[in-house]
């Protein structure tokens, strides 16, 4: 299989943070050379380990070649400069300033090779007051605002399972690197890119000021101090042999559930067709559902839900996920060698391209395994790429046209990536089947999620259930570059818009389809929402206080919708790179379930190698102590602290005024501190209880100990690091009562401009404009199509009013 990034040369100097970016680029076909110091990367010993192998290192470095360079040696630095002179992309995640101090920083290497894209990834970015702070996945999650929304009311906030946050940083890094490279192909100039993992989590993982899921209609719009009671957003019920989750969002779904319950009189009122009314009555409604479900098995409930059109999903443990038939058939998992002599069942990769999985092909390299091969080769000149020329500083997607059929969070996030960077993104809408984001709980007012998610687009209202509507769409395809959709598998084909049909119209078209579970396997027709994906993939089972806890605490998150959209955008961008070489498009498929499983891959692979070893850890990091979420002075105030190693423990003991404990034999090693976790945690807990989260965080960070206060959403807008880096701006819309805080940027590019903030269109607002400009239709032709119900311009269009008056 010819992968889209074949021929792209990447140097990977990451260590832990950002490693999965190179893996993603390698999956897509890039030649990724992993560069390590003589003693090997610290991530080679990152837990969990099985058979002496670091599972995260093995997964995040598959498909790469590995070499050793000593960057404290002149010869090593010269070799790096030589490699950089022939490379396209460099990704590094060493401490800010580490490479620059040695004369081989990002800017230095871009001077060696002006076409190089040099990406620096760090916990907090290359500047700002937190620049030197230590970070861990848990610390970043606390600071991102996510922790304040996680956990059960009245209990400590709960950390999510490890993996998804770090892996999301890798996805954003791969996207940003490829975006700058695509820009270079058009401008001839590389650039530096600064990525803060903190900002990725704030803006791109599960943003508090970003597109929200359908259940947002039932949430309070203020910012309560305690955890939201998220159990009723997507409730979980016990059944005869486990647990299931239900997602009653659409009116038709509720009506089917009402019928299944025997049409109880107390819920017959039409007000219960709305999400807020059902949420408000959950104390009476949920017991009825639980009683009904109690006699059914999990599989029977899922099947009966599918028959009735009710979204129900089973809650699977990680061991069950590994044995799920659907994931075996779909190619989500492969049994493969991940280190010499060590094989495991592991996630293959994020995407399918032209019908083949772009996933794991070779195991992670041994230390220096390819040094002679890489350093001894004479680099060939890169094949020229014929790309239209752009001026430096323009938006990389200018001149591209995208037909965006995407809906809800995933669709909004995917299309926005191209709209923000200059593409003409045309949102295809049908008033009879509105995007879920447009179904506001505030009557005619615009939903904030529409303003966030649909900005910078144009909207075309067209009825694709009408043959004439299909013909109009096909004419647009002839002039387009990309088609995006996230319907149930087979929907486009059933409309006569299969990939074969679209590529016959336009061989250059790139078609990206996404769904919950993909088009292959027994679950391919399942109704899919993010909460059901999380439940099916093991995320929900790991996101609770313990294995025996009934409460699943992932109800308030939108994961994996945002990051799955980013995954799809990255694969589409890789296909655009390939199209510059070949002139032809391709077909892409991304299943949201595959995104969740890849990002939970370390946990799943560890369980496959040692069945029964993985449990829901709650707030305790099973591989480090002390660690977790600790109460601070004040009402519902918390701080996350992670002691990574013996050096952190020594520093912590000095900070809390107990230096003698650094020599206490009970705490001499990480293993011993884990064995005496309660005592080690108490050393920290007593000190934190007397301090505010901010004071504690700043004191610990000043000593090099990773710590992060639990930040509530409004506090993000005044966070010193985010303010210093210009992380937020305001988004206005004529139909909103006030401006919305919104991301100004995620990655910081040295030459790409900030995103524009053109307001989101009303449904069908540019219908006439698009039909005149692209299709060349006359006003009379458009009027006729409007009267026939084929075209759907925005309310107030004269032809709409004429059609309405003719029916009176």
PDB file of N, CA and C in Angstrom, residues 45-94:
ATOM      1  N   UNK A  45      11.846   3.526  29.888  1.00  0.00           N
ATOM      2  CA  UNK A  45      11.525   2.873  31.169  1.00  0.00           C
ATOM      3  C   UNK A  45      10.180   3.339  31.722  1.00  0.00           C
ATOM      4  N   UNK A  46       9.383   4.017  30.881  1.00  0.00           N
ATOM      5  CA  UNK A  46       8.098   4.533  31.348  1.00  0.00           C
ATOM      6  C   UNK A  46       7.130   3.383  31.629  1.00  0.00           C
ATOM      7  N   UNK A  47       6.438   3.406  32.783  1.00  0.00           N
ATOM      8  CA  UNK A  47       5.482   2.348  33.082  1.00  0.00           C
ATOM      9  C   UNK A  47       4.191   2.539  32.286  1.00  0.00           C
ATOM     10  N   UNK A  48       3.431   1.450  32.160  1.00  0.00           N
ATOM     11  CA  UNK A  48       3.681   0.109  32.679  1.00  0.00           C
ATOM     12  C   UNK A  48       4.697  -0.663  31.839  1.00  0.00           C
ATOM     13  N   UNK A  49       5.436  -1.526  32.530  1.00  0.00           N
ATOM     14  CA  UNK A  49       6.379  -2.397  31.859  1.00  0.00           C
ATOM     15  C   UNK A  49       5.857  -3.830  31.915  1.00  0.00           C
ATOM     16  N   UNK A  50       6.039  -4.555  30.833  1.00  0.00           N
ATOM     17  CA  UNK A  50       5.717  -5.982  30.790  1.00  0.00           C
ATOM     18  C   UNK A  50       6.898  -6.682  30.137  1.00  0.00           C
ATOM     19  N   UNK A  51       7.381  -7.713  30.800  1.00  0.00           N
ATOM     20  CA  UNK A  51       8.549  -8.460  30.301  1.00  0.00           C
ATOM     21  C   UNK A  51       9.734  -7.530  30.056  1.00  0.00           C
ATOM     22  N   UNK A  52       9.847  -6.500  30.922  1.00  0.00           N
ATOM     23  CA  UNK A  52      10.940  -5.547  30.817  1.00  0.00           C
ATOM     24  C   UNK A  52      10.774  -4.518  29.717  1.00  0.00           C
ATOM     25  N   UNK A  53       9.622  -4.503  29.056  1.00  0.00           N
ATOM     26  CA  UNK A  53       9.376  -3.591  27.941  1.00  0.00           C
ATOM     27  C   UNK A  53       8.409  -2.500  28.379  1.00  0.00           C
ATOM     28  N   UNK A  54       8.768  -1.253  28.083  1.00  0.00           N
ATOM     29  CA  UNK A  54       7.851  -0.142  28.339  1.00  0.00           C
ATOM     30  C   UNK A  54       6.754  -0.167  27.285  1.00  0.00           C
ATOM     31  N   UNK A  55       5.536  -0.380  27.719  1.00  0.00           N
ATOM     32  CA  UNK A  55       4.423  -0.449  26.767  1.00  0.00           C
ATOM     33  C   UNK A  55       4.217   0.893  26.056  1.00  0.00           C
ATOM     34  N   UNK A  56       4.188   2.030  26.770  1.00  0.00           N
ATOM     35  CA  UNK A  56       3.997   3.283  26.022  1.00  0.00           C
ATOM     36  C   UNK A  56       5.112   3.559  25.027  1.00  0.00           C
ATOM     37  N   UNK A  57       6.357   3.245  25.391  1.00  0.00           N
ATOM     38  CA  UNK A  57       7.446   3.452  24.435  1.00  0.00           C
ATOM     39  C   UNK A  57       7.254   2.570  23.208  1.00  0.00           C
ATOM     40  N   UNK A  58       6.901   1.321  23.434  1.00  0.00           N
ATOM     41  CA  UNK A  58       6.757   0.392  22.310  1.00  0.00           C
ATOM     42  C   UNK A  58       5.666   0.850  21.347  1.00  0.00           C
ATOM     43  N   UNK A  59       4.523   1.306  21.878  1.00  0.00           N
ATOM     44  CA  UNK A  59       3.420   1.697  21.011  1.00  0.00           C
ATOM     45  C   UNK A  59       3.709   3.018  20.308  1.00  0.00           C
ATOM     46  N   UNK A  60       4.314   3.962  20.999  1.00  0.00           N
ATOM     47  CA  UNK A  60       4.492   5.302  20.440  1.00  0.00           C
ATOM     48  C   UNK A  60       5.693   5.400  19.504  1.00  0.00           C
ATOM     49  N   UNK A  61       6.473   4.339  19.415  1.00  0.00           N
ATOM     50  CA  UNK A  61       7.648   4.383  18.554  1.00  0.00           C
ATOM     51  C   UNK A  61       7.654   3.303  17.488  1.00  0.00           C
ATOM     52  N   UNK A  62       6.548   2.600  17.342  1.00  0.00           N
ATOM     53  CA  UNK A  62       6.436   1.646  16.242  1.00  0.00           C
ATOM     54  C   UNK A  62       6.522   2.394  14.918  1.00  0.00           C
ATOM     55  N   UNK A  63       6.970   1.675  13.899  1.00  0.00           N
ATOM     56  CA  UNK A  63       7.086   2.198  12.524  1.00  0.00           C
ATOM     57  C   UNK A  63       8.206   3.232  12.359  1.00  0.00           C
ATOM     58  N   UNK A  64       9.032   3.429  13.389  1.00  0.00           N
ATOM     59  CA  UNK A  64      10.139   4.371  13.288  1.00  0.00           C
ATOM     60  C   UNK A  64      11.468   3.617  13.151  1.00  0.00           C
ATOM     61  N   UNK A  65      12.468   4.328  12.629  1.00  0.00           N
ATOM     62  CA  UNK A  65      13.843   3.845  12.719  1.00  0.00           C
ATOM     63  C   UNK A  65      14.523   4.576  13.865  1.00  0.00           C
ATOM     64  N   UNK A  66      15.499   3.933  14.509  1.00  0.00           N
ATOM     65  CA  UNK A  66      16.114   4.532  15.684  1.00  0.00           C
ATOM     66  C   UNK A  66      17.617   4.675  15.561  1.00  0.00           C
ATOM     67  N   UNK A  67      18.128   5.860  15.955  1.00  0.00           N
ATOM     68  CA  UNK A  67      19.576   6.089  15.963  1.00  0.00           C
ATOM     69  C   UNK A  67      19.969   6.758  17.275  1.00  0.00           C
ATOM     70  N   UNK A  68      21.263   6.773  17.546  1.00  0.00           N
ATOM     71  CA  UNK A  68      21.812   7.431  18.732  1.00  0.00           C
ATOM     72  C   UNK A  68      22.738   8.559  18.292  1.00  0.00           C
ATOM     73  N   UNK A  69      22.536   9.742  18.888  1.00  0.00           N
ATOM     74  CA  UNK A  69      23.441  10.878  18.700  1.00  0.00           C
ATOM     75  C   UNK A  69      23.734  11.490  20.060  1.00  0.00           C
ATOM     76  N   UNK A  70      24.972  11.857  20.286  1.00  0.00           N
ATOM     77  CA  UNK A  70      25.355  12.535  21.512  1.00  0.00           C
ATOM     78  C   UNK A  70      25.355  14.044  21.236  1.00  0.00           C
ATOM     79  N   UNK A  71      24.338  14.732  21.706  1.00  0.00           N
ATOM     80  CA  UNK A  71      24.213  16.166  21.434  1.00  0.00           C
ATOM     81  C   UNK A  71      25.071  17.010  22.363  1.00  0.00           C
ATOM     82  N   UNK A  72      25.780  16.377  23.291  1.00  0.00           N
ATOM     83  CA  UNK A  72      26.774  17.088  24.089  1.00  0.00           C
ATOM     84  C   UNK A  72      28.156  17.008  23.441  1.00  0.00           C
ATOM     85  N   UNK A  73      28.192  16.454  22.247  1.00  0.00           N
ATOM     86  CA  UNK A  73      29.439  16.261  21.518  1.00  0.00           C
ATOM     87  C   UNK A  73      29.359  17.006  20.187  1.00  0.00           C
ATOM     88  N   UNK A  74      30.426  17.675  19.808  1.00  0.00           N
ATOM     89  CA  UNK A  74      30.430  18.440  18.552  1.00  0.00           C
ATOM     90  C   UNK A  74      30.068  17.563  17.358  1.00  0.00           C
ATOM     91  N   UNK A  75      30.600  16.363  17.339  1.00  0.00           N
ATOM     92  CA  UNK A  75      30.334  15.471  16.209  1.00  0.00           C
ATOM     93  C   UNK A  75      28.853  15.105  16.156  1.00  0.00           C
ATOM     94  N   UNK A  76      28.259  14.865  17.320  1.00  0.00           N
ATOM     95  CA  UNK A  76      26.834  14.531  17.359  1.00  0.00           C
ATOM     96  C   UNK A  76      25.972  15.679  16.870  1.00  0.00           C
ATOM     97  N   UNK A  77      26.338  16.880  17.290  1.00  0.00           N
ATOM     98  CA  UNK A  77      25.569  18.044  16.839  1.00  0.00           C
ATOM     99  C   UNK A  77      25.734  18.266  15.333  1.00  0.00           C
ATOM    100  N   UNK A  78      26.936  18.048  14.828  1.00  0.00           N
ATOM    101  CA  UNK A  78      27.152  18.200  13.388  1.00  0.00           C
ATOM    102  C   UNK A  78      26.317  17.176  12.607  1.00  0.00           C
ATOM    103  N   UNK A  79      26.226  15.961  13.138  1.00  0.00           N
ATOM    104  CA  UNK A  79      25.402  14.945  12.457  1.00  0.00           C
ATOM    105  C   UNK A  79      23.925  15.347  12.460  1.00  0.00           C
ATOM    106  N   UNK A  80      23.481  15.935  13.569  1.00  0.00           N
ATOM    107  CA  UNK A  80      22.095  16.393  13.615  1.00  0.00           C
ATOM    108  C   UNK A  80      21.862  17.491  12.581  1.00  0.00           C
ATOM    109  N   UNK A  81      22.812  18.418  12.475  1.00  0.00           N
ATOM    110  CA  UNK A  81      22.668  19.485  11.467  1.00  0.00           C
ATOM    111  C   UNK A  81      22.623  18.891  10.060  1.00  0.00           C
ATOM    112  N   UNK A  82      23.446  17.890   9.826  1.00  0.00           N
ATOM    113  CA  UNK A  82      23.461  17.265   8.502  1.00  0.00           C
ATOM    114  C   UNK A  82      22.128  16.568   8.222  1.00  0.00           C
ATOM    115  N   UNK A  83      21.604  15.846   9.207  1.00  0.00           N
ATOM    116  CA  UNK A  83      20.306  15.195   9.023  1.00  0.00           C
ATOM    117  C   UNK A  83      19.208  16.233   8.784  1.00  0.00           C
ATOM    118  N   UNK A  84      19.260  17.328   9.548  1.00  0.00           N
ATOM    119  CA  UNK A  84      18.245  18.369   9.410  1.00  0.00           C
ATOM    120  C   UNK A  84      18.298  19.029   8.045  1.00  0.00           C
ATOM    121  N   UNK A  85      19.476  19.082   7.461  1.00  0.00           N
ATOM    122  CA  UNK A  85      19.604  19.739   6.154  1.00  0.00           C
ATOM    123  C   UNK A  85      18.857  18.986   5.068  1.00  0.00           C
ATOM    124  N   UNK A  86      18.542  17.714   5.307  1.00  0.00           N
ATOM    125  CA  UNK A  86      17.823  16.913   4.312  1.00  0.00           C
ATOM    126  C   UNK A  86      16.427  16.525   4.789  1.00  0.00           C
ATOM    127  N   UNK A  87      16.009  17.017   5.946  1.00  0.00           N
ATOM    128  CA  UNK A  87      14.724  16.621   6.516  1.00  0.00           C
ATOM    129  C   UNK A  87      13.622  17.599   6.119  1.00  0.00           C
ATOM    130  N   UNK A  88      12.397  17.134   6.250  1.00  0.00           N
ATOM    131  CA  UNK A  88      11.227  17.982   6.016  1.00  0.00           C
ATOM    132  C   UNK A  88      10.657  18.508   7.327  1.00  0.00           C
ATOM    133  N   UNK A  89      10.623  17.645   8.341  1.00  0.00           N
ATOM    134  CA  UNK A  89       9.997  17.982   9.612  1.00  0.00           C
ATOM    135  C   UNK A  89      10.899  17.504  10.736  1.00  0.00           C
ATOM    136  N   UNK A  90      11.028  18.303  11.776  1.00  0.00           N
ATOM    137  CA  UNK A  90      11.692  17.896  13.016  1.00  0.00           C
ATOM    138  C   UNK A  90      10.715  18.140  14.159  1.00  0.00           C
ATOM    139  N   UNK A  91      10.566  17.145  15.034  1.00  0.00           N
ATOM    140  CA  UNK A  91       9.718  17.282  16.219  1.00  0.00           C
ATOM    141  C   UNK A  91      10.567  16.993  17.439  1.00  0.00           C
ATOM    142  N   UNK A  92      10.582  17.915  18.388  1.00  0.00           N
ATOM    143  CA  UNK A  92      11.368  17.706  19.619  1.00  0.00           C
ATOM    144  C   UNK A  92      10.548  18.102  20.835  1.00  0.00           C
ATOM    145  N   UNK A  93      10.779  17.387  21.937  1.00  0.00           N
ATOM    146  CA  UNK A  93      10.069  17.706  23.173  1.00  0.00           C
ATOM    147  C   UNK A  93      11.012  17.756  24.372  1.00  0.00           C
ATOM    148  N   UNK A  94      12.264  18.148  24.122  1.00  0.00           N
ATOM    149  CA  UNK A  94      13.217  18.311  25.213  1.00  0.00           C
ATOM    150  C   UNK A  94      12.888  19.591  25.976  1.00  0.00           C
TER     151      UNK A  94
END
